Coordinates of C-alpha atoms and ligand atoms in Angstrom, one line a residue:
M1 CA -0.1 0.0 0.1
F2 CA 2.8 2.5 1.2
K3 CA 5.1 1.5 -1.7
N4 CA 2.2 2.1 -4.3
I5 CA 1.6 5.6 -2.8
R6 CA 5.3 6.4 -3.0
I7 CA 5.4 5.2 -6.6
L8 CA 2.4 7.4 -7.3
I9 CA 3.9 10.5 -5.7
L10 CA 7.2 9.6 -7.7
L11 CA 5.2 9.4 -10.9
C12 CA 3.4 12.7 -10.2
I13 CA 6.7 14.6 -9.6
L14 CA 8.0 13.1 -13.0
L15 CA 5.0 14.5 -14.8
I16 CA 5.6 17.7 -13.1
V17 CA 9.2 17.6 -14.2
A18 CA 8.3 17.0 -17.8
V19 CA 6.0 19.9 -17.8
N20 CA 8.5 22.1 -16.1
A21 CA 11.5 21.1 -18.3
F22 CA 11.1 23.4 -20.9
D23 CA 10.4 26.4 -18.6
D24 CA 13.4 25.7 -16.4
K25 CA 15.8 25.3 -19.6
N26 CA 16.7 29.0 -19.7
H27 CA 17.4 31.1 -16.6
N28 CA 16.1 34.9 -16.8
W29 CA 19.3 37.0 -15.9
Q30 CA 17.4 40.1 -16.3
K31 CA 15.5 39.6 -12.7
A32 CA 17.3 39.2 -9.6
T33 CA 18.5 35.8 -8.9
Y34 CA 17.9 34.0 -5.4
V35 CA 20.4 31.2 -4.8
Y36 CA 19.5 29.5 -1.4
L37 CA 22.1 27.5 0.7
F38 CA 21.0 25.0 3.3
P39 CA 23.8 23.5 5.3
I40 CA 23.9 19.9 6.6
N41 CA 26.2 18.5 9.2
M42 CA 26.7 15.2 7.7
D43 CA 28.8 13.3 10.2
N44 CA 27.0 14.9 13.3
D45 CA 30.4 16.2 14.2
D46 CA 30.7 18.8 16.9
K47 CA 33.6 20.8 15.0
V48 CA 31.5 20.8 11.9
Q49 CA 28.6 22.1 13.8
T50 CA 30.8 24.7 15.4
Y51 CA 31.9 25.7 11.9
I52 CA 28.2 25.9 10.6
N53 CA 27.3 28.0 13.6
T54 CA 30.0 30.6 12.6
L55 CA 28.8 30.6 8.8
N56 CA 26.7 33.7 7.7
E57 CA 26.1 35.3 4.6
K58 CA 29.0 37.2 4.7
E59 CA 31.1 33.8 3.8
F60 CA 29.3 33.5 0.5
A61 CA 29.3 37.2 -0.6
Q62 CA 32.4 36.3 -2.4
I63 CA 30.5 34.2 -4.8
N64 CA 28.1 36.8 -5.5
D65 CA 30.8 39.3 -6.4
Y66 CA 32.4 36.8 -8.5
I67 CA 29.4 35.7 -10.5
K68 CA 28.6 39.5 -11.1
E69 CA 31.9 40.3 -12.2
Q70 CA 32.2 37.4 -14.5
A71 CA 28.9 38.3 -16.3
K72 CA 30.3 41.6 -16.8
R73 CA 32.9 40.3 -19.0
Y74 CA 30.1 39.1 -21.3
H75 CA 28.2 42.6 -21.0
Q76 CA 25.6 41.2 -18.5
S77 CA 24.5 43.2 -15.5
V78 CA 23.4 40.1 -13.2
T79 CA 21.9 40.8 -9.8
I80 CA 22.3 37.8 -7.8
Y81 CA 22.1 36.8 -3.9
Y82 CA 23.5 34.0 -2.2
R83 CA 21.0 33.5 1.0
F84 CA 22.4 31.2 3.8
G85 CA 19.3 29.6 5.0
E86 CA 18.7 27.2 8.2
Q87 CA 20.3 24.0 8.7
V88 CA 18.5 21.0 7.7
K89 CA 18.6 17.8 9.6
E90 CA 17.6 15.1 6.9
I91 CA 20.4 13.9 4.8
P92 CA 19.5 14.0 1.1
P93 CA 19.5 10.6 -0.8
A94 CA 23.2 9.6 -1.6
V95 CA 24.1 10.4 -5.5
P96 CA 24.8 7.2 -7.1
R97 CA 28.4 6.4 -8.3
N98 CA 29.1 4.9 -11.3
G99 CA 25.6 3.9 -11.7
G100 CA 23.6 3.8 -14.8
I101 CA 20.9 6.0 -16.4
M102 CA 18.1 4.2 -14.7
D103 CA 19.8 4.9 -11.0
A104 CA 20.4 8.5 -12.2
I105 CA 16.7 9.0 -12.9
I106 CA 15.7 7.3 -9.7
W107 CA 18.0 9.2 -7.7
S108 CA 16.7 12.6 -9.4
L109 CA 13.1 11.5 -8.6
K110 CA 14.2 10.7 -4.9
F111 CA 15.9 14.0 -4.7
R112 CA 13.1 16.0 -5.8
Y113 CA 10.8 14.2 -3.2
Y114 CA 13.4 15.0 -0.6
H115 CA 13.4 18.8 -1.4
F116 CA 9.7 18.9 -1.8
K117 CA 9.4 17.5 1.7
H118 CA 12.3 19.0 3.5
K119 CA 13.0 22.6 2.0
P120 CA 12.8 25.2 4.7
D121 CA 10.7 28.2 3.7
T122 CA 12.0 31.3 2.0
P123 CA 11.3 34.7 2.0
F124 CA 11.9 34.9 -1.8
K125 CA 11.3 32.1 -4.3
P126 CA 14.5 30.5 -4.8
D127 CA 15.9 30.2 -8.5
L128 CA 18.3 27.7 -7.1
T129 CA 18.6 25.5 -4.0
L130 CA 21.7 24.0 -2.7
Y131 CA 22.0 21.6 -0.1
L132 CA 25.6 22.2 1.5
Q133 CA 26.6 18.8 2.7
Y134 CA 29.5 19.7 5.5
H135 CA 31.8 16.8 6.1
S136 CA 34.4 16.3 8.8
P137 CA 37.8 17.4 7.8
N138 CA 39.1 14.2 9.3
K139 CA 38.0 12.3 6.2
H140 CA 40.7 14.0 4.0
I141 CA 38.8 12.9 0.8
L142 CA 35.4 13.3 0.0
T143 CA 34.1 10.2 -2.1
E144 CA 30.5 11.6 -2.3
T145 CA 29.3 13.2 -5.8
S146 CA 28.1 16.8 -5.9
T147 CA 25.5 17.2 -8.3
A148 CA 22.8 20.0 -9.6
L149 CA 19.9 19.4 -11.5
Q150 CA 19.3 22.1 -14.2
N151 CA 15.6 20.8 -14.4
G152 CA 14.5 21.3 -10.8
R153 CA 17.2 23.8 -9.9
I154 CA 18.4 21.9 -7.0
G155 CA 21.8 20.4 -5.9
V156 CA 23.9 18.6 -3.3
V157 CA 27.3 20.2 -2.9
N158 CA 30.0 18.1 -0.6
L159 CA 32.3 20.2 1.7
F160 CA 34.6 20.3 4.5
G161 CA 33.1 22.0 7.6
T162 CA 36.3 24.0 8.6
D163 CA 37.2 27.4 8.1
K164 CA 40.6 26.5 6.5
K165 CA 38.3 25.1 3.3
T166 CA 36.1 28.1 3.2
A167 CA 37.6 29.7 0.0
N168 CA 37.8 26.3 -1.6
N169 CA 34.4 25.6 -0.5
N170 CA 33.3 28.6 -2.6
V171 CA 35.0 27.6 -5.8
V172 CA 32.7 24.4 -5.4
I173 CA 29.5 26.0 -4.7
A174 CA 29.9 28.4 -7.5
H175 CA 30.9 25.7 -10.0
E176 CA 27.7 23.5 -8.6
S177 CA 25.6 26.9 -9.2
L178 CA 26.4 27.1 -12.9
H179 CA 25.5 23.5 -13.3
G180 CA 22.2 24.4 -11.7
F181 CA 21.9 26.9 -14.7
G182 CA 22.9 24.8 -17.3
A183 CA 26.5 24.5 -17.3
T184 CA 28.6 21.4 -18.3
D185 CA 31.8 19.9 -16.8
K186 CA 34.8 21.1 -18.8
Y187 CA 37.2 18.1 -17.8
D188 CA 37.5 14.6 -18.7
L189 CA 35.2 12.8 -16.4
K190 CA 37.6 9.8 -16.1
T191 CA 40.9 11.6 -15.6
G192 CA 39.9 15.1 -14.3
I193 CA 42.2 16.9 -17.1
P194 CA 40.7 20.0 -18.3
L195 CA 39.6 19.9 -21.9
Y196 CA 41.3 21.9 -24.5
P197 CA 40.1 24.7 -25.5
Q198 CA 36.6 25.1 -23.4
G199 CA 38.2 23.9 -20.0
Y200 CA 41.0 26.6 -20.3
A201 CA 40.8 30.2 -18.6
N202 CA 42.9 31.4 -21.5
P203 CA 43.2 29.0 -24.7
S204 CA 44.5 31.5 -27.0
Q205 CA 47.8 31.8 -24.7
N206 CA 50.9 31.4 -26.2
P207 CA 52.2 29.0 -25.2
V208 CA 49.1 27.5 -24.0
L209 CA 50.8 25.8 -20.8
P210 CA 51.0 26.4 -18.1
Q211 CA 47.7 28.3 -17.5
K212 CA 47.4 30.9 -14.6
Q213 CA 43.9 30.0 -13.9
A214 CA 41.3 27.3 -14.3
E215 CA 37.9 27.7 -16.2
L216 CA 35.2 27.3 -13.4
M217 CA 33.7 24.0 -14.8
A218 CA 37.1 22.5 -15.2
V219 CA 38.0 23.5 -11.8
H220 CA 41.7 22.8 -12.5
I221 CA 44.5 24.8 -13.5
P222 CA 46.3 23.1 -16.7
I223 CA 50.1 23.1 -15.7
S224 CA 51.5 20.8 -18.3
Q225 CA 50.0 18.0 -20.6
D226 CA 49.6 15.7 -17.7
K227 CA 49.7 18.2 -14.6
F228 CA 46.9 20.2 -13.3
E229 CA 46.2 21.7 -10.1
M230 CA 42.9 22.2 -8.2
A231 CA 41.7 26.0 -7.8
R232 CA 41.9 27.0 -4.2
E233 CA 39.9 30.3 -4.3
L234 CA 37.5 32.1 -7.0
K235 CA 40.4 34.7 -7.8
Q236 CA 42.2 31.6 -9.5
T237 CA 39.1 30.8 -11.7
V238 CA 37.3 32.4 -14.8
V239 CA 34.0 31.4 -16.4
G240 CA 35.0 30.4 -20.1
E241 CA 33.1 31.4 -23.3
L242 CA 31.4 27.9 -23.7
T243 CA 30.0 28.1 -20.1
A244 CA 28.7 31.5 -20.5
K245 CA 26.7 30.4 -23.8
E246 CA 25.4 27.4 -21.9
I247 CA 24.0 29.6 -18.9
G248 CA 22.6 32.3 -21.3
W249 CA 25.4 35.1 -20.8
I250 CA 26.0 35.0 -24.4
K251 CA 23.3 34.2 -27.2
K252 CA 23.7 30.9 -28.9
Ligands
LIG301 ZN1 30.7 19.6 -12.1

Protein backbone atom coordinates (compact mmCIF):
# COMPACT_ATOMS: atom_id res chain seq x y z
CA MET A 1 0.00 0.00 0.00
CA PHE A 2 2.63 2.54 1.11
CA LYS A 3 4.91 1.45 -1.70
CA ASN A 4 2.14 2.14 -4.24
CA ILE A 5 1.55 5.60 -2.78
CA ARG A 6 5.25 6.35 -2.99
CA ILE A 7 5.38 5.21 -6.61
CA LEU A 8 2.33 7.36 -7.38
CA ILE A 9 3.97 10.40 -5.77
CA LEU A 10 7.17 9.77 -7.74
CA LEU A 11 5.15 9.48 -10.98
CA CYS A 12 3.37 12.77 -10.20
CA ILE A 13 6.72 14.44 -9.62
CA LEU A 14 7.97 13.00 -12.92
CA LEU A 15 4.95 14.50 -14.68
CA ILE A 16 5.50 17.91 -13.06
CA VAL A 17 9.18 17.69 -14.03
CA ALA A 18 8.28 16.90 -17.65
CA VAL A 19 5.86 19.83 -17.82
CA ASN A 20 8.34 22.23 -16.22
CA ALA A 21 11.37 21.00 -18.16
CA PHE A 22 11.08 23.50 -20.97
CA ASP A 23 10.25 26.41 -18.70
CA ASP A 24 13.31 25.68 -16.56
CA LYS A 25 15.81 25.50 -19.43
CA ASN A 26 16.76 29.16 -19.71
CA HIS A 27 17.28 31.19 -16.62
CA ASN A 28 16.22 34.82 -16.92
CA TRP A 29 19.27 36.83 -15.79
CA GLN A 30 17.41 40.11 -16.23
CA LYS A 31 15.65 39.61 -12.90
CA ALA A 32 17.25 39.23 -9.47
CA THR A 33 18.52 35.67 -8.91
CA TYR A 34 18.20 34.04 -5.50
CA VAL A 35 20.38 31.06 -4.62
CA TYR A 36 19.48 29.49 -1.29
CA LEU A 37 22.09 27.50 0.62
CA PHE A 38 21.00 25.09 3.35
CA PRO A 39 23.77 23.52 5.49
CA ILE A 40 23.73 19.92 6.69
CA ASN A 41 26.12 18.38 9.26
CA MET A 42 26.80 15.08 7.48
CA ASP A 43 28.74 13.30 10.24
CA ASN A 44 27.01 14.82 13.26
CA ASP A 45 30.43 16.16 14.13
CA ASP A 46 30.73 18.77 16.92
CA LYS A 47 33.56 20.67 15.21
CA VAL A 48 31.62 20.80 11.93
CA GLN A 49 28.60 22.04 13.89
CA THR A 50 30.69 24.82 15.44
CA TYR A 51 31.87 25.74 11.93
CA ILE A 52 28.30 25.79 10.56
CA ASN A 53 27.26 27.99 13.51
CA THR A 54 29.89 30.58 12.55
CA LEU A 55 28.76 30.73 8.90
CA ASN A 56 26.66 33.62 7.68
CA GLU A 57 25.95 35.36 4.39
CA LYS A 58 29.29 37.22 4.53
CA GLU A 59 31.15 33.98 3.75
CA PHE A 60 29.20 33.62 0.51
CA ALA A 61 29.26 37.29 -0.58
CA GLN A 62 32.48 36.44 -2.40
CA ILE A 63 30.46 34.16 -4.73
CA ASN A 64 27.91 36.97 -5.34
CA ASP A 65 30.71 39.34 -6.34
CA TYR A 66 32.42 36.70 -8.46
CA ILE A 67 29.31 35.83 -10.50
CA LYS A 68 28.54 39.54 -11.08
CA GLU A 69 32.13 40.23 -12.13
CA GLN A 70 32.26 37.24 -14.50
CA ALA A 71 28.89 38.18 -16.07
CA LYS A 72 30.25 41.67 -16.68
CA ARG A 73 32.99 40.17 -18.87
CA TYR A 74 30.13 39.06 -21.14
CA HIS A 75 28.34 42.45 -20.90
CA GLN A 76 25.67 41.10 -18.59
CA SER A 77 24.55 43.03 -15.56
CA VAL A 78 23.52 40.28 -13.12
CA THR A 79 21.86 40.75 -9.74
CA ILE A 80 22.41 37.65 -7.66
CA TYR A 81 22.03 36.89 -3.94
CA TYR A 82 23.39 33.87 -2.13
CA ARG A 83 21.19 33.45 0.93
CA PHE A 84 22.34 31.27 3.81
CA GLY A 85 19.31 29.48 5.20
CA GLU A 86 18.57 27.32 8.20
CA GLN A 87 20.23 23.98 8.87
CA VAL A 88 18.47 20.88 7.56
CA LYS A 89 18.56 17.73 9.70
CA GLU A 90 17.49 15.11 7.16
CA ILE A 91 20.25 13.98 4.78
CA PRO A 92 19.43 13.96 1.01
CA PRO A 93 19.47 10.60 -0.83
CA ALA A 94 23.05 9.66 -1.76
CA VAL A 95 24.05 10.38 -5.36
CA PRO A 96 24.75 7.02 -7.08
CA ARG A 97 28.40 6.56 -8.04
CA ASN A 98 29.19 4.83 -11.33
CA GLY A 99 25.51 4.02 -11.71
CA GLY A 100 23.57 3.67 -14.96
CA ILE A 101 21.02 6.05 -16.39
CA MET A 102 18.18 4.33 -14.46
CA ASP A 103 19.98 4.88 -11.14
CA ALA A 104 20.40 8.52 -12.06
CA ILE A 105 16.70 8.94 -12.92
CA ILE A 106 15.56 7.19 -9.73
CA TRP A 107 17.97 9.30 -7.66
CA SER A 108 16.76 12.49 -9.32
CA LEU A 109 13.13 11.61 -8.45
CA LYS A 110 14.04 10.71 -4.87
CA PHE A 111 15.99 13.95 -4.54
CA ARG A 112 13.09 16.04 -5.87
CA TYR A 113 10.81 14.31 -3.38
CA TYR A 114 13.31 14.99 -0.58
CA HIS A 115 13.43 18.67 -1.61
CA PHE A 116 9.64 18.86 -1.75
CA LYS A 117 9.41 17.45 1.80
CA HIS A 118 12.36 19.12 3.55
CA LYS A 119 13.04 22.50 1.95
CA PRO A 120 12.83 25.25 4.56
CA ASP A 121 10.59 28.26 3.89
CA THR A 122 12.28 31.19 2.17
CA PRO A 123 11.23 34.86 1.92
CA PHE A 124 11.94 34.83 -1.85
CA LYS A 125 11.29 32.09 -4.39
CA PRO A 126 14.66 30.37 -4.91
CA ASP A 127 16.00 30.24 -8.46
CA LEU A 128 18.36 27.55 -7.21
CA THR A 129 18.54 25.61 -3.95
CA LEU A 130 21.78 23.95 -2.89
CA TYR A 131 22.07 21.61 0.08
CA LEU A 132 25.56 22.10 1.50
CA GLN A 133 26.72 18.76 2.89
CA TYR A 134 29.46 19.64 5.37
CA HIS A 135 31.76 16.72 6.19
CA SER A 136 34.33 16.23 8.92
CA PRO A 137 37.83 17.34 7.80
CA ASN A 138 39.12 14.07 9.32
CA LYS A 139 37.85 12.33 6.19
CA HIS A 140 40.68 13.92 4.11
CA ILE A 141 39.01 12.88 0.86
CA LEU A 142 35.39 13.30 -0.13
CA THR A 143 34.13 10.29 -2.03
CA GLU A 144 30.56 11.62 -2.27
CA THR A 145 29.49 13.18 -5.54
CA SER A 146 28.20 16.74 -5.83
CA THR A 147 25.41 17.25 -8.35
CA ALA A 148 23.02 20.00 -9.37
CA LEU A 149 19.99 19.40 -11.55
CA GLN A 150 19.25 22.07 -14.11
CA ASN A 151 15.67 20.84 -14.38
CA GLY A 152 14.41 21.36 -10.88
CA ARG A 153 17.17 23.80 -9.95
CA ILE A 154 18.33 21.85 -6.91
CA GLY A 155 21.67 20.37 -5.96
CA VAL A 156 23.82 18.74 -3.30
CA VAL A 157 27.32 20.06 -2.68
CA ASN A 158 29.93 18.17 -0.66
CA LEU A 159 32.25 20.37 1.37
CA PHE A 160 34.62 20.18 4.32
CA GLY A 161 33.28 21.84 7.45
CA THR A 162 36.39 23.79 8.45
CA ASP A 163 37.35 27.44 7.97
CA LYS A 164 40.60 26.31 6.28
CA LYS A 165 38.40 25.20 3.38
CA THR A 166 36.00 28.16 3.12
CA ALA A 167 37.72 29.67 0.03
CA ASN A 168 37.87 26.28 -1.67
CA ASN A 169 34.26 25.53 -0.71
CA ASN A 170 33.22 28.73 -2.51
CA VAL A 171 34.82 27.41 -5.73
CA VAL A 172 32.78 24.20 -5.41
CA ILE A 173 29.55 26.10 -4.62
CA ALA A 174 30.06 28.44 -7.63
CA HIS A 175 30.80 25.42 -9.87
CA GLU A 176 27.65 23.57 -8.78
CA SER A 177 25.59 26.78 -9.07
CA LEU A 178 26.45 27.08 -12.74
CA HIS A 179 25.50 23.40 -13.27
CA GLY A 180 22.13 24.41 -11.85
CA PHE A 181 21.85 27.09 -14.56
CA GLY A 182 22.85 24.71 -17.37
CA ALA A 183 26.66 24.60 -17.51
CA THR A 184 28.41 21.30 -18.27
CA ASP A 185 31.72 20.04 -16.86
CA LYS A 186 34.80 21.04 -18.88
CA TYR A 187 37.15 18.26 -17.79
CA ASP A 188 37.64 14.63 -18.74
CA LEU A 189 35.30 12.80 -16.36
CA LYS A 190 37.70 9.82 -16.10
CA THR A 191 41.00 11.61 -15.57
CA GLY A 192 39.99 15.07 -14.34
CA ILE A 193 42.19 16.70 -17.02
CA PRO A 194 40.73 20.03 -18.25
CA LEU A 195 39.48 19.79 -21.85
CA TYR A 196 41.06 22.02 -24.47
CA PRO A 197 39.95 24.67 -25.44
CA GLN A 198 36.70 24.88 -23.43
CA GLY A 199 38.28 23.91 -20.07
CA TYR A 200 41.05 26.52 -20.30
CA ALA A 201 40.79 29.97 -18.74
CA ASN A 202 42.86 31.45 -21.57
CA PRO A 203 42.91 28.99 -24.51
CA SER A 204 44.55 31.51 -26.88
CA GLN A 205 47.57 32.08 -24.62
CA ASN A 206 50.92 31.41 -26.33
CA PRO A 207 52.43 29.06 -25.25
CA VAL A 208 49.14 27.60 -24.03
CA LEU A 209 50.74 25.86 -20.97
CA PRO A 210 51.12 26.51 -18.10
CA GLN A 211 47.81 28.33 -17.55
CA LYS A 212 47.54 30.82 -14.69
CA GLN A 213 43.87 30.24 -13.88
CA ALA A 214 41.22 27.55 -14.14
CA GLU A 215 37.96 27.62 -16.08
CA LEU A 216 35.31 27.31 -13.33
CA MET A 217 33.65 24.22 -14.86
CA ALA A 218 37.05 22.51 -15.25
CA VAL A 219 38.03 23.45 -11.64
CA HIS A 220 41.70 22.66 -12.31
CA ILE A 221 44.52 24.85 -13.62
CA PRO A 222 46.35 23.06 -16.47
CA ILE A 223 50.11 23.19 -15.72
CA SER A 224 51.53 20.74 -18.28
CA GLN A 225 50.10 18.01 -20.55
CA ASP A 226 49.46 15.68 -17.59
CA LYS A 227 49.70 18.00 -14.59
CA PHE A 228 46.89 20.15 -13.23
CA GLU A 229 46.14 21.81 -9.91
CA MET A 230 42.84 22.37 -8.14
CA ALA A 231 41.80 26.04 -7.93
CA ARG A 232 41.95 26.97 -4.24
CA GLU A 233 39.91 30.17 -4.45
CA LEU A 234 37.54 31.91 -6.85
CA LYS A 235 40.24 34.44 -7.79
CA GLN A 236 42.05 31.59 -9.54
CA THR A 237 39.08 30.86 -11.83
CA VAL A 238 37.11 32.43 -14.66
CA VAL A 239 33.87 31.54 -16.45
CA GLY A 240 34.87 30.54 -20.00
CA GLU A 241 33.04 31.34 -23.20
CA LEU A 242 31.29 27.98 -23.68
CA THR A 243 30.04 28.04 -20.06
CA ALA A 244 28.80 31.62 -20.59
CA LYS A 245 26.87 30.39 -23.68
CA GLU A 246 25.40 27.41 -21.83
CA ILE A 247 24.04 29.51 -18.96
CA GLY A 248 22.71 32.22 -21.28
CA TRP A 249 25.18 35.06 -20.76
CA ILE A 250 26.04 34.92 -24.48
CA LYS A 251 23.32 34.46 -27.08
CA LYS A 252 23.79 31.08 -28.79
ZN1 LIG B 1 30.75 19.54 -12.19
